[in-house]
Amino acid sequence: MYDTDNSGSFSGFELRDAMHSAGYRLNNKILNALMHRYGDKNGEIQFDDFMMCSIKLKTMIGKHTT
């Protein structure tokens, strides 16, 4: 749904939209850090890496809100 160009991966803009839909309001600094950590050299995040990114983010945020 958020892979708007049907490339099979997320660009930074698609990542932001997917995270926003999941309830995460991330600033550009955080999004850039996630892209650098989980993205490839072309600035794309594959689905498996997106899932790992999402799980890590939920774990980190969950620790700070409990």
N, CA, C and O atoms as a printed pandas DataFrame, in Angstrom:
     atom_number atom_name residue_name chain_id  residue_number  x_coord  y_coord  z_coord
0              1         N          MET        A               1    0.821   -1.195    0.000
1              2        CA          MET        A               1    0.000    0.000    0.000
2              3         C          MET        A               1    0.869    1.265    0.000
3              4         O          MET        A               1    0.526    2.247   -0.658
4              5         N          TYR        A               2    1.984    1.249    0.728
5              6        CA          TYR        A               2    2.829    2.446    0.817
6              7         C          TYR        A               2    3.982    2.425   -0.177
7              8         O          TYR        A               2    4.700    3.416   -0.315
8              9         N          ASP        A               3    4.161    1.324   -0.856
9             10        CA          ASP        A               3    5.164    1.239   -1.930
10            11         C          ASP        A               3    4.520    1.805   -3.192
11            12         O          ASP        A               3    4.130    1.059   -4.090
12            13         N          THR        A               4    4.416    3.116   -3.249
13            14        CA          THR        A               4    3.637    3.775   -4.291
14            15         C          THR        A               4    4.217    3.609   -5.691
15            16         O          THR        A               4    3.489    3.697   -6.679
16            17         N          ASP        A               5    5.521    3.372   -5.779
17            18        CA          ASP        A               5    6.110    3.182   -7.108
18            19         C          ASP        A               5    6.250    1.705   -7.473
19            20         O          ASP        A               5    6.821    1.374   -8.511
20            21         N          ASN        A               6    5.732    0.820   -6.623
21            22        CA          ASN        A               6    5.762   -0.630   -6.858
22            23         C          ASN        A               6    7.157   -1.170   -7.128
23            24         O          ASN        A               6    7.343   -2.047   -7.971
24            25         N          SER        A               7    8.132   -0.637   -6.404
25            26        CA          SER        A               7    9.524   -1.057   -6.593
26            27         C          SER        A               7    9.874   -2.277   -5.746
27            28         O          SER        A               7   10.908   -2.909   -5.961
28            29         N          GLY        A               8    9.019   -2.604   -4.789
29            30        CA          GLY        A               8    9.319   -3.708   -3.881
30            31         C          GLY        A               8   10.118   -3.268   -2.668
31            32         O          GLY        A               8   10.526   -4.099   -1.857
32            33         N          SER        A               9   10.344   -1.966   -2.537
33            34        CA          SER        A               9   11.068   -1.415   -1.401
34            35         C          SER        A               9   10.509   -0.025   -1.100
35            36         O          SER        A               9    9.741    0.537   -1.881
36            37         N          PHE        A              10   10.915    0.518    0.057
37            38        CA          PHE        A              10   10.460    1.843    0.464
38            39         C          PHE        A              10   11.541    2.882    0.242
39            40         O          PHE        A              10   12.703    2.673    0.590
40            41         N          SER        A              11   11.150    3.996   -0.337
41            42        CA          SER        A              11   12.007    5.171   -0.359
42            43         C          SER        A              11   11.823    5.876    0.978
43            44         O          SER        A              11   10.992    5.462    1.787
44            45         N          GLY        A              12   12.575    6.916    1.214
45            46        CA          GLY        A              12   12.427    7.680    2.448
46            47         C          GLY        A              12   11.032    8.255    2.606
47            48         O          GLY        A              12   10.482    8.259    3.708
48            49         N          PHE        A              13   10.456    8.741    1.515
49            50        CA          PHE        A              13    9.122    9.315    1.564
50            51         C          PHE        A              13    8.075    8.237    1.864
51            52         O          PHE        A              13    7.144    8.459    2.639
52            53         N          GLU        A              14    8.240    7.074    1.243
53            54        CA          GLU        A              14    7.311    5.976    1.494
54            55         C          GLU        A              14    7.444    5.470    2.927
55            56         O          GLU        A              14    6.451    5.118    3.565
56            57         N          LEU        A              15    8.674    5.438    3.425
57            58        CA          LEU        A              15    8.894    5.036    4.813
58            59         C          LEU        A              15    8.184    5.988    5.761
59            60         O          LEU        A              15    7.517    5.554    6.700
60            61         N          ARG        A              16    8.327    7.275    5.518
61            62        CA          ARG        A              16    7.663    8.273    6.368
62            63         C          ARG        A              16    6.154    8.062    6.368
63            64         O          ARG        A              16    5.526    8.100    7.427
64            65         N          ASP        A              17    5.568    7.840    5.202
65            66        CA          ASP        A              17    4.127    7.631    5.114
66            67         C          ASP        A              17    3.696    6.361    5.843
67            68         O          ASP        A              17    2.672    6.355    6.527
68            69         N          ALA        A              18    4.468    5.292    5.702
69            70        CA          ALA        A              18    4.142    4.029    6.378
70            71         C          ALA        A              18    4.240    4.185    7.891
71            72         O          ALA        A              18    3.371    3.710    8.622
72            73         N          MET        A              19    5.280    4.837    8.357
73            74        CA          MET        A              19    5.449    5.047    9.795
74            75         C          MET        A              19    4.364    5.968   10.348
75            76         O          MET        A              19    3.853    5.752   11.447
76            77         N          HIS        A              20    4.024    6.983    9.585
77            78        CA          HIS        A              20    2.960    7.905   10.006
78            79         C          HIS        A              20    1.638    7.147   10.147
79            80         O          HIS        A              20    0.893    7.361   11.104
80            81         N          SER        A              21    1.355    6.272    9.201
81            82        CA          SER        A              21    0.128    5.482    9.247
82            83         C          SER        A              21    0.105    4.546   10.455
83            84         O          SER        A              21   -0.960    4.244   10.994
84            85         N          ALA        A              22    1.288    4.088   10.875
85            86        CA          ALA        A              22    1.389    3.200   12.037
86            87         C          ALA        A              22    1.331    3.973   13.353
87            88         O          ALA        A              22    1.368    3.374   14.428
88            89         N          GLY        A              23    1.239    5.294   13.270
89            90        CA          GLY        A              23    1.110    6.099   14.480
90            91         C          GLY        A              23    2.401    6.733   14.953
91            92         O          GLY        A              23    2.423    7.361   16.012
92            93         N          TYR        A              24    3.485    6.586   14.192
93            94        CA          TYR        A              24    4.767    7.182   14.566
94            95         C          TYR        A              24    4.929    8.524   13.872
95            96         O          TYR        A              24    4.818    8.615   12.650
96            97         N          ARG        A              25    5.187    9.549   14.642
97            98        CA          ARG        A              25    5.458   10.886   14.093
98            99         C          ARG        A              25    6.946   11.139   14.253
99           100         O          ARG        A              25    7.392   11.619   15.295
100          101         N          LEU        A              26    7.710   10.819   13.226
101          102        CA          LEU        A              26    9.165   10.902   13.294
102          103         C          LEU        A              26    9.661   12.124   12.540
103          104         O          LEU        A              26    9.196   12.423   11.440
104          105         N          ASN        A              27   10.608   12.825   13.142
105          106        CA          ASN        A              27   11.166   13.984   12.450
106          107         C          ASN        A              27   12.182   13.517   11.402
107          108         O          ASN        A              27   12.536   12.339   11.351
108          109         N          ASN        A              28   12.642   14.446   10.576
109          110        CA          ASN        A              28   13.549   14.103    9.475
110          111         C          ASN        A              28   14.861   13.509    9.958
111          112         O          ASN        A              28   15.428   12.643    9.292
112          113         N          LYS        A              29   15.348   13.957   11.097
113          114        CA          LYS        A              29   16.600   13.427   11.634
114          115         C          LYS        A              29   16.475   11.935   11.952
115          116         O          LYS        A              29   17.368   11.151   11.634
116          117         N          ILE        A              30   15.380   11.557   12.571
117          118        CA          ILE        A              30   15.140   10.150   12.902
118          119         C          ILE        A              30   14.929    9.335   11.630
119          120         O          ILE        A              30   15.480    8.242   11.495
120          121         N          LEU        A              31   14.136    9.859   10.698
121          122        CA          LEU        A              31   13.913    9.142    9.441
122          123         C          LEU        A              31   15.218    8.928    8.682
123          124         O          LEU        A              31   15.446    7.857    8.120
124          125         N          ASN        A              32   16.072    9.945    8.664
125          126        CA          ASN        A              32   17.371    9.808    7.993
126          127         C          ASN        A              32   18.233    8.748    8.671
127          128         O          ASN        A              32   18.909    7.966    8.002
128          129         N          ALA        A              33   18.205    8.728   10.005
129          130        CA          ALA        A              33   18.972    7.719   10.735
130          131         C          ALA        A              33   18.466    6.316   10.409
131          132         O          ALA        A              33   19.264    5.397   10.223
132          133         N          LEU        A              34   17.152    6.145   10.339
133          134        CA          LEU        A              34   16.581    4.845    9.992
134          135         C          LEU        A              34   16.957    4.439    8.574
135          136         O          LEU        A              34   17.263    3.275    8.317
136          137         N          MET        A              35   16.932    5.397    7.658
137          138        CA          MET        A              35   17.312    5.094    6.263
138          139         C          MET        A              35   18.772    4.678    6.183
139          140         O          MET        A              35   19.109    3.754    5.443
140          141         N          HIS        A              36   19.643    5.343    6.930
141          142        CA          HIS        A              36   21.061    4.989    6.917
142          143         C          HIS        A              36   21.309    3.629    7.532
143          144         O          HIS        A              36   22.168    2.878    7.069
144          145         N          ARG        A              37   20.558    3.309    8.579
145          146        CA          ARG        A              37   20.752    2.038    9.282
146          147         C          ARG        A              37   20.153    0.862    8.524
147          148         O          ARG        A              37   20.774   -0.197    8.434
148          149         N          TYR        A              38   18.957    1.035    7.981
149          150        CA          TYR        A              38   18.231   -0.089    7.381
150          151         C          TYR        A              38   18.164   -0.047    5.864
151          152         O          TYR        A              38   17.800   -1.041    5.235
152          153         N          GLY        A              39   18.506    1.077    5.272
153          154        CA          GLY        A              39   18.432    1.204    3.820
154          155         C          GLY        A              39   19.669    0.672    3.112
155          156         O          GLY        A              39   20.702    0.424    3.733
156          157         N          ASP        A              40   19.544    0.504    1.815
157          158        CA          ASP        A              40   20.679    0.049    1.010
158          159         C          ASP        A              40   21.400    1.264    0.422
159          160         O          ASP        A              40   21.058    2.408    0.724
160          161         N          LYS        A              41   22.383    1.004   -0.406
161          162        CA          LYS        A              41   23.187    2.108   -0.964
162          163         C          LYS        A              41   22.389    3.004   -1.907
163          164         O          LYS        A              41   22.821    4.112   -2.224
164          165         N          ASN        A              42   21.222    2.528   -2.358
165          166        CA          ASN        A              42   20.370    3.331   -3.234
166          167         C          ASN        A              42   19.308    4.107   -2.474
167          168         O          ASN        A              42   18.450    4.749   -3.079
168          169         N          GLY        A              43   19.364    4.049   -1.143
169          170        CA          GLY        A              43   18.398    4.775   -0.335
170          171         C          GLY        A              43   17.030    4.130   -0.311
171          172         O          GLY        A              43   16.016    4.820   -0.202
172          173         N          GLU        A              44   16.993    2.819   -0.411
173          174        CA          GLU        A              44   15.750    2.065   -0.386
174          175         C          GLU        A              44   15.795    1.065    0.759
175          176         O          GLU        A              44   16.858    0.541    1.091
176          177         N          ILE        A              45   14.649    0.804    1.358
177          178        CA          ILE        A              45   14.545   -0.200    2.421
178          179         C          ILE        A              45   13.709   -1.364    1.896
179          180         O          ILE        A              45   12.562   -1.185    1.488
180          181         N          GLN        A              46   14.296   -2.551    1.913
181          182        CA          GLN        A              46   13.579   -3.751    1.511
182          183         C          GLN        A              46   12.577   -4.127    2.603
183          184         O          GLN        A              46   12.701   -3.682    3.744
184          185         N          PHE        A              47   11.582   -4.949    2.247
185          186        CA          PHE        A              47   10.511   -5.276    3.188
186          187         C          PHE        A              47   11.048   -5.916    4.467
187          188         O          PHE        A              47   10.635   -5.530    5.561
188          189         N          ASP        A              48   11.952   -6.876    4.357
189          190        CA          ASP        A              48   12.505   -7.529    5.551
190          191         C          ASP        A              48   13.192   -6.524    6.465
191          192         O          ASP        A              48   13.051   -6.587    7.686
192          193         N          ASP        A              49   13.931   -5.605    5.872
193          194        CA          ASP        A              49   14.608   -4.576    6.663
194          195         C          ASP        A              49   13.606   -3.598    7.271
195          196         O          ASP        A              49   13.814   -3.100    8.377
196          197         N          PHE        A              50   12.525   -3.325    6.550
197          198        CA          PHE        A              50   11.470   -2.475    7.088
198          199         C          PHE        A              50   10.851   -3.124    8.328
199          200         O          PHE        A              50   10.591   -2.449    9.323
200          201         N          MET        A              51   10.621   -4.419    8.263
201          202        CA          MET        A              51   10.048   -5.125    9.405
202          203         C          MET        A              51   10.992   -5.057   10.612
203          204         O          MET        A              51   10.546   -4.808   11.733
204          205         N          MET        A              52   12.275   -5.273   10.391
205          206        CA          MET        A              52   13.251   -5.180   11.486
206          207         C          MET        A              52   13.283   -3.766   12.053
207          208         O          MET        A              52   13.348   -3.581   13.268
208          209         N          CYS        A              53   13.237   -2.787   11.188
209          210        CA          CYS        A              53   13.215   -1.383   11.607
210          211         C          CYS        A              53   11.984   -1.108   12.458
211          212         O          CYS        A              53   12.085   -0.466   13.503
212          213         N          SER        A              54   10.835   -1.583   12.027
213          214        CA          SER        A              54    9.581   -1.361   12.760
214          215         C          SER        A              54    9.606   -2.014   14.133
215          216         O          SER        A              54    9.179   -1.417   15.122
216          217         N          ILE        A              55   10.108   -3.237   14.189
217          218        CA          ILE        A              55   10.185   -3.950   15.466
218          219         C          ILE        A              55   11.130   -3.230   16.421
219          220         O          ILE        A              55   10.812   -3.055   17.598
220          221         N          LYS        A              56   12.272   -2.820   15.927
221          222        CA          LYS        A              56   13.248   -2.109   16.759
222          223         C          LYS        A              56   12.657   -0.791   17.269
223          224         O          LYS        A              56   12.812   -0.447   18.441
224          225         N          LEU        A              57   11.991   -0.069   16.394
225          226        CA          LEU        A              57   11.383    1.210   16.771
226          227         C          LEU        A              57   10.314    1.002   17.839
227          228         O          LEU        A              57   10.277    1.734   18.828
228          229         N          LYS        A              58    9.454    0.018   17.649
229          230        CA          LYS        A              58    8.404   -0.271   18.635
230          231         C          LYS        A              58    9.023   -0.658   19.974
231          232         O          LYS        A              58    8.543   -0.228   21.023
232          233         N          THR        A              59   10.074   -1.458   19.951
233          234        CA          THR        A              59   10.749   -1.870   21.177
234          235         C          THR        A              59   11.350   -0.658   21.888
235          236         O          THR        A              59   11.212   -0.521   23.104
236          237         N          MET        A              60   12.005    0.206   21.147
237          238        CA          MET        A              60   12.649    1.370   21.760
238          239         C          MET        A              60   11.622    2.338   22.322
239          240         O          MET        A              60   11.788    2.838   23.434
240          241         N          ILE        A              61   10.583    2.603   21.582
241          242        CA          ILE        A              61    9.560    3.545   22.046
242          243         C          ILE        A              61    8.779    2.944   23.196
243          244         O          ILE        A              61    8.434    3.650   24.144
244          245         N          GLY        A              62    8.495    1.661   23.129
245          246        CA          GLY        A              62    7.766    0.989   24.201
246          247         C          GLY        A              62    8.492    1.052   25.529
247          248         O          GLY        A              62    7.848    1.151   26.574
248          249         N          LYS        A              63    9.829    0.996   25.518
249          250        CA          LYS        A              63   10.608    1.075   26.749
250          251         C          LYS        A              63   10.501    2.447   27.383
251          252         O          LYS        A              63   10.582    2.569   28.605
252          253         N          HIS        A              64   10.319    3.487   26.573
253          254        CA          HIS        A              64   10.276    4.846   27.097
254          255         C          HIS        A              64    8.879    5.267   27.545
255          256         O          HIS        A              64    8.732    6.267   28.247
256          257         N          THR        A              65    7.853    4.516   27.148
257          258        CA          THR        A              65    6.500    4.921   27.486
258          259         C          THR        A              65    5.890    4.091   28.602
259          260         O          THR        A              65    4.775    4.374   29.039
260          261         N          THR        A              66    6.601    3.074   29.071
261          262        CA          THR        A              66    6.039    2.244   30.136
262          263         C          THR        A              66    6.569    2.647   31.496
263          264         O          THR        A              66    6.198    2.049   32.506
